[in-house]
Short mmCIF file of C-alpha atoms in Angstrom, two decimals:
data_model
loop_
_atom_site.label_atom_id
_atom_site.label_comp_id
_atom_site.label_asym_id
_atom_site.label_seq_id
_atom_site.Cartn_x
_atom_site.Cartn_y
_atom_site.Cartn_z
CA MET A 1 4.81 35.29 -12.54
CA ASP A 2 2.36 32.38 -14.49
CA ASN A 3 3.77 29.87 -12.35
CA PHE A 4 3.71 31.49 -9.04
CA ILE A 5 0.06 32.27 -9.66
CA PHE A 6 -1.07 28.55 -10.53
CA SER A 7 1.43 27.68 -7.03
CA LEU A 8 -1.08 29.55 -5.61
CA GLU A 9 -4.01 28.66 -6.75
CA ALA A 10 -3.20 24.83 -5.94
CA THR A 11 -2.00 25.29 -2.70
CA MET A 12 -3.63 28.14 -0.79
CA PRO A 13 -7.00 26.43 -1.50
CA VAL A 14 -5.69 23.70 0.75
CA PHE A 15 -4.25 25.82 3.42
CA LEU A 16 -7.49 28.10 4.08
CA VAL A 17 -9.83 24.95 4.56
CA MET A 18 -7.03 23.95 7.26
CA VAL A 19 -7.46 27.38 8.49
CA VAL A 20 -11.25 27.24 8.38
CA GLY A 21 -10.84 24.29 10.80
CA TYR A 22 -9.03 25.79 13.09
CA PHE A 23 -11.69 28.65 13.34
CA LEU A 24 -14.23 26.59 14.07
CA ARG A 25 -12.26 24.18 16.77
CA ARG A 26 -11.69 27.28 18.13
CA ILE A 27 -15.33 28.20 17.94
CA GLY A 28 -16.41 25.29 19.42
CA MET A 29 -17.78 24.46 16.48
CA LEU A 30 -16.20 21.47 16.15
CA ASN A 31 -15.20 19.24 18.85
CA GLU A 32 -12.42 16.48 20.04
CA SER A 33 -14.75 14.06 19.22
CA PHE A 34 -15.90 15.10 15.70
CA CYS A 35 -11.89 15.20 15.15
CA ALA A 36 -11.69 11.24 16.57
CA VAL A 37 -14.49 10.06 14.35
CA ALA A 38 -13.58 12.64 10.99
CA ASN A 39 -10.44 10.88 12.00
CA LYS A 40 -11.10 7.15 11.67
CA TYR A 41 -14.09 7.67 8.55
CA VAL A 42 -11.37 9.06 7.06
CA PHE A 43 -8.33 6.45 7.35
CA LYS A 44 -11.34 3.33 6.78
CA VAL A 45 -13.72 4.67 4.31
CA ALA A 46 -12.69 8.15 2.70
CA LEU A 47 -9.32 7.52 1.67
CA PRO A 48 -9.16 4.30 0.70
CA LEU A 49 -11.92 4.58 -1.29
CA LEU A 50 -10.04 7.78 -2.77
CA LEU A 51 -7.40 5.56 -3.53
CA PHE A 52 -9.47 2.81 -4.94
CA LYS A 53 -10.38 5.10 -7.50
CA ASP A 54 -8.00 6.51 -8.36
CA ILE A 55 -6.16 3.40 -9.39
CA ALA A 56 -8.94 1.66 -10.38
CA GLU A 57 -9.33 4.52 -12.78
CA THR A 58 -6.17 4.05 -14.07
CA ASP A 59 -4.90 1.98 -16.50
CA LEU A 60 -1.30 0.72 -16.15
CA ARG A 61 -1.21 -1.25 -19.57
CA THR A 62 -0.71 1.95 -21.72
CA ASP A 63 2.46 3.62 -21.59
CA PHE A 64 4.41 1.88 -19.51
CA ASN A 65 7.49 3.28 -18.80
CA LEU A 66 9.92 0.72 -16.75
CA THR A 67 13.08 3.10 -16.32
CA PHE A 68 9.55 6.06 -14.65
CA VAL A 69 8.57 3.35 -12.31
CA LEU A 70 11.67 1.94 -10.91
CA TYR A 71 13.29 5.41 -10.67
CA CYS A 72 9.80 6.11 -8.06
CA MET A 73 10.04 2.82 -6.53
CA ILE A 74 13.76 2.86 -5.45
CA VAL A 75 14.36 7.09 -4.36
CA THR A 76 10.55 6.49 -2.65
CA THR A 77 12.26 3.16 -0.55
CA VAL A 78 15.54 5.89 -0.62
CA MET A 79 13.58 9.03 0.81
CA PHE A 80 11.70 7.00 3.80
CA LEU A 81 14.37 4.60 4.81
CA GLY A 82 17.13 7.34 4.85
CA ILE A 83 14.88 10.30 6.44
CA TRP A 84 14.06 7.11 9.46
CA ALA A 85 17.70 5.95 9.97
CA LEU A 86 18.93 9.58 10.05
CA THR A 87 16.13 10.57 12.15
CA ALA A 88 16.42 7.60 14.52
CA TRP A 89 19.86 8.39 15.38
CA LEU A 90 20.21 12.64 15.48
CA MET A 91 15.98 13.15 16.84
CA PRO A 92 17.02 13.13 20.71
CA ASP A 93 13.44 13.43 21.62
CA LYS A 94 12.78 9.72 20.31
CA SER A 95 9.42 10.19 20.43
CA LEU A 96 9.14 12.83 17.59
CA VAL A 97 11.01 10.06 15.21
CA GLY A 98 7.54 8.19 13.27
CA ALA A 99 5.72 11.59 13.06
CA PHE A 100 9.03 13.74 11.87
CA SER A 101 10.48 10.77 9.07
CA GLN A 102 6.79 10.17 7.62
CA ALA A 103 5.88 13.88 7.25
CA ALA A 104 9.91 14.76 5.70
CA ALA A 105 9.13 11.92 3.27
CA ARG A 106 6.19 11.46 2.12
CA SER A 107 4.04 13.93 -0.55
CA SER A 108 0.32 14.90 -1.72
CA ALA A 109 1.16 12.76 -4.28
CA ALA A 110 -2.13 11.40 -5.12
CA VAL A 111 -4.19 15.09 -4.51
CA LEU A 112 -2.37 17.20 -6.06
CA GLY A 113 -0.27 15.09 -8.71
CA ILE A 114 -2.32 14.59 -10.86
CA ALA A 115 -4.41 17.97 -11.23
CA PHE A 116 -0.32 19.57 -11.67
CA VAL A 117 0.49 17.38 -14.58
CA GLU A 118 -3.35 18.06 -16.04
CA ASN A 119 -2.79 21.84 -15.00
CA ILE A 120 0.79 21.72 -17.11
CA TYR A 121 -0.30 19.76 -19.61
CA GLY A 122 -3.09 19.58 -20.01
CA ASN A 123 -3.45 15.04 -19.30
CA ALA A 124 -2.26 13.59 -16.67
CA GLY A 125 0.92 11.81 -18.25
CA LEU A 126 2.51 9.50 -16.03
CA THR A 127 1.39 10.90 -12.85
CA PRO A 128 -1.33 8.07 -12.36
CA MET A 129 1.83 5.61 -13.02
CA MET A 130 3.85 7.70 -10.28
CA ILE A 131 0.73 6.90 -8.22
CA VAL A 132 0.94 3.50 -8.40
CA ALA A 133 4.46 2.94 -8.28
CA ALA A 134 5.17 5.60 -5.00
CA VAL A 135 2.12 5.45 -3.26
CA PRO A 136 1.53 1.77 -1.68
CA LEU A 137 5.17 2.13 -0.56
CA PHE A 138 4.19 5.53 0.53
CA ASN A 139 1.91 3.87 2.93
CA ILE A 140 3.81 0.93 3.73
CA TYR A 141 6.82 2.45 4.47
CA SER A 142 4.37 4.72 7.11
CA VAL A 143 2.89 1.55 8.49
CA ILE A 144 6.52 0.40 8.87
CA ILE A 145 7.94 3.97 10.79
CA LEU A 146 5.07 4.16 13.09
CA THR A 147 4.66 0.77 13.53
CA PHE A 148 8.00 0.94 14.89
CA SER A 149 7.33 4.58 16.37
CA ALA A 150 4.50 4.48 18.68
CA GLN A 151 4.96 5.59 21.73
CA HIS A 152 2.71 2.29 22.93
CA ARG A 153 4.54 0.12 21.19
CA GLU A 154 5.70 -3.79 21.47
CA ARG A 155 9.53 -4.76 21.39
CA GLY A 156 11.16 -6.72 19.86
CA GLY A 157 9.88 -9.34 17.63
CA GLY A 158 6.82 -8.27 18.57
CA ALA A 159 7.39 -4.87 17.43
CA ILE A 160 7.89 -7.17 13.72
CA ARG A 161 5.06 -9.16 14.13
CA ALA A 162 2.58 -5.62 14.92
CA ALA A 163 4.38 -3.65 11.93
CA CYS A 164 3.49 -7.01 8.96
CA ILE A 165 -0.09 -7.34 10.97
CA ASN A 166 -0.25 -3.34 10.00
CA VAL A 167 0.70 -3.31 7.00
CA LEU A 168 -1.70 -6.42 5.95
CA LYS A 169 -4.66 -4.46 7.64
CA ASN A 170 -3.59 -0.80 6.76
CA PRO A 171 -7.32 0.30 5.38
CA ILE A 172 -5.52 2.21 2.81
CA ILE A 173 -3.02 -0.08 1.27
CA LEU A 174 -6.15 -2.57 0.98
CA GLY A 175 -7.84 0.26 -1.05
CA ILE A 176 -4.95 -0.12 -3.32
CA LEU A 177 -4.73 -3.69 -3.80
CA ALA A 178 -8.63 -3.45 -4.61
CA GLY A 179 -8.01 -1.36 -7.28
CA LEU A 180 -5.10 -2.93 -8.97
CA PRO A 181 -6.95 -5.96 -10.71
CA PHE A 182 -9.30 -3.10 -12.16
CA SER A 183 -6.49 -1.35 -13.41
CA LEU A 184 -4.07 -4.06 -15.19
CA LEU A 185 -7.92 -6.04 -16.16
CA GLY A 186 -8.89 -3.06 -17.95
CA ILE A 187 -12.24 -3.29 -15.64
CA SER A 188 -14.83 -0.41 -15.59
CA ILE A 189 -16.57 0.20 -12.57
CA PRO A 190 -20.61 -0.30 -12.94
CA THR A 191 -22.18 3.60 -12.97
CA ILE A 192 -23.89 2.95 -10.03
CA PRO A 193 -21.35 2.30 -7.62
CA LEU A 194 -18.85 3.97 -9.20
CA LYS A 195 -20.71 7.56 -8.82
CA THR A 196 -20.86 5.98 -4.69
CA ILE A 197 -17.66 5.45 -4.64
CA THR A 198 -16.39 9.13 -6.12
CA SER A 199 -19.38 10.80 -3.44
CA ILE A 200 -17.90 8.98 -0.40
CA SER A 201 -13.95 9.69 -1.88
CA ASN A 202 -14.99 13.28 -2.44
CA THR A 203 -15.00 14.02 0.88
CA ALA A 204 -11.99 12.32 1.97
CA THR A 205 -9.55 15.17 1.52
CA PRO A 206 -11.88 18.44 2.42
CA ILE A 207 -13.13 16.67 6.21
CA ALA A 208 -9.27 15.34 6.22
CA LEU A 209 -7.91 19.08 5.89
CA LEU A 210 -10.56 20.65 8.20
CA VAL A 211 -9.73 18.12 11.05
CA VAL A 212 -6.11 18.69 10.24
CA GLY A 213 -7.05 22.63 11.01
CA ALA A 214 -8.72 21.80 14.27
CA GLY A 215 -6.54 19.45 15.62
CA PHE A 216 -2.94 22.55 14.88
CA GLU A 217 -2.29 23.79 18.20
CA GLY A 218 -0.33 27.00 17.97
CA ARG A 219 1.21 26.45 21.18
CA LYS A 220 2.26 23.14 21.02
CA ALA A 221 3.49 23.60 17.13
CA LEU A 222 5.36 26.77 18.93
CA SER A 223 7.23 24.27 21.27
CA LYS A 224 7.71 22.44 17.97
CA ILE A 225 9.30 24.70 15.76
CA LYS A 226 12.86 23.45 15.08
CA PRO A 227 11.72 19.71 14.06
CA THR A 228 9.25 20.90 12.23
CA VAL A 229 11.40 24.14 9.88
CA ILE A 230 13.37 20.99 9.12
CA ALA A 231 11.43 18.45 8.06
CA SER A 232 9.92 21.34 5.98
CA LEU A 233 13.41 22.26 4.23
CA ILE A 234 13.29 18.38 4.00
CA LYS A 235 10.50 17.97 2.26
CA LEU A 236 10.69 21.47 0.06
CA VAL A 237 14.13 21.94 -0.61
CA ILE A 238 16.52 19.31 0.02
CA LEU A 239 14.86 16.56 -1.14
CA PRO A 240 13.84 17.69 -4.71
CA ALA A 241 17.54 19.26 -4.66
CA VAL A 242 18.93 15.23 -4.60
CA PHE A 243 16.32 13.74 -6.17
CA LEU A 244 15.57 15.91 -9.30
CA PRO A 245 19.28 15.63 -11.17
CA ILE A 246 19.12 11.86 -10.42
CA ALA A 247 15.65 11.91 -12.88
CA ILE A 248 17.65 14.14 -15.40
CA ALA A 249 20.65 11.39 -15.58
CA CYS A 250 18.29 8.89 -15.80
CA GLY A 251 16.55 10.38 -18.99
CA LEU A 252 13.59 11.76 -17.37
CA ALA A 253 11.80 14.67 -18.94
CA GLY A 254 8.41 16.57 -19.59
CA ALA A 255 5.62 15.27 -17.20
CA GLU A 256 7.65 12.71 -15.53
CA MET A 257 9.62 15.41 -13.92
CA ILE A 258 6.71 16.94 -12.88
CA ALA A 259 5.19 13.87 -11.52
CA ILE A 260 8.51 13.38 -10.01
CA LEU A 261 8.65 16.80 -8.66
CA ILE A 262 5.28 16.11 -7.27
CA MET A 263 6.59 13.04 -5.71
CA VAL A 264 9.80 14.44 -3.87
CA GLY A 265 9.23 18.28 -3.59
CA SER A 266 5.19 18.50 -2.53
CA PRO A 267 3.37 19.34 0.82
CA THR A 268 3.35 16.84 3.49
CA THR A 269 0.10 14.48 2.48
CA VAL A 270 -2.72 15.33 4.90
CA SER A 271 -3.40 11.29 5.19
CA CYS A 272 -0.36 11.76 7.58
CA TYR A 273 -1.56 13.00 10.58
CA ILE A 274 -4.45 10.77 10.28
CA MET A 275 -2.20 7.09 10.31
CA ALA A 276 -0.16 9.43 12.75
CA LYS A 277 -3.29 9.95 14.71
CA ASN A 278 -4.51 6.24 14.18
CA MET A 279 -0.98 4.86 14.98
CA ASP A 280 -0.02 6.52 18.11
CA ASN A 281 2.61 8.65 17.00
CA ASP A 282 2.83 12.79 17.81
CA GLY A 283 -0.11 14.64 15.61
CA GLU A 284 0.57 17.85 16.66
CA LEU A 285 4.37 17.48 15.03
CA THR A 286 2.32 16.10 12.16
CA SER A 287 -0.11 18.87 11.30
CA SER A 288 2.41 21.38 12.02
CA ILE A 289 4.49 20.35 8.76
CA ILE A 290 1.22 19.86 7.37
CA VAL A 291 0.39 23.41 7.61
CA LEU A 292 4.34 24.58 7.12
CA THR A 293 4.95 22.96 3.79
CA THR A 294 1.72 24.23 1.94
CA LEU A 295 2.14 27.39 3.24
CA LEU A 296 5.68 27.52 1.96
CA SER A 297 4.88 25.27 -1.47
CA SER A 298 3.48 27.61 -3.56
CA VAL A 299 6.62 29.39 -3.32
CA THR A 300 9.14 26.49 -3.63
CA LEU A 301 6.98 24.83 -6.19
CA THR A 302 6.92 27.55 -8.60
CA PHE A 303 11.01 27.78 -7.48
CA TRP A 304 11.45 24.02 -8.91
CA ILE A 305 8.91 24.77 -11.62
CA PHE A 306 10.93 27.89 -12.81
CA LEU A 307 14.05 26.58 -12.48
CA LEU A 308 12.93 22.94 -14.52
CA ARG A 309 11.43 25.40 -17.28
CA SER A 310 15.04 27.54 -17.25
CA VAL A 311 17.03 24.47 -18.46
CA GLY A 312 15.13 23.10 -20.53
CA PHE A 313 12.94 19.73 -19.01
CA LEU A 314 9.90 20.69 -18.75
#
């Protein structure tokens, strides 16, 4: 029961902020112009600063676990490329491939990861290491998938060139790369810029959640309910069922296992919607998957935590 209450407390506030965004759009307080500007602000300013701060304040020189880091990087690669290949092969509507693939693979690692582990263990453990190992790849693979799946895209060599350019100039990836020297060299950000960065980065999640809720179209979502349910099932059930046993076989346990659960089984991150909208992919499907995975994750995460504790790996 405690695990269920904990999961509810972690996921329901996120879901309710999206509900508020939906309500504000319905009563006309948020309009399309606001959502467009807010999307760009979160994508180009707030989220990059949030990830820059998270990485810069992580000490990568401490508690380095090569097995854990390699696991996170390899699993991230298999998740994204595997889901993308299967979706491109099996999905009849090719315009949904990018949005579906990204949303079915990409977890809310940076937003929920540290909060979950600190709630259970009292400290962040190896979650920052998971974020460093997985989140840059989350964004690189997302950019590649969304570039090749954009509704108005170049073909052939032009698409490859566009994907490379988009990776190199993606603000979120640049934010992560900018934070790495601070982490690796142990450089502290001075107080005044740190407080400024913190103030701006703190706006990323609430504004992004409001925009996701405001962009949620009930009727359009119902027309795409099948891919929404399938993506949510992959995100919350199938990926943990496949990759948690592999983590156990690799000798990982405790805080490492919770970090891995967040990486493979937490709800779809809100930045999926921001990137899909900014890269000419299906925003409606993405927002539907975010809403459903967030709503259901309090149950599925509780189940996985209970199961892992029952078998002695937490």
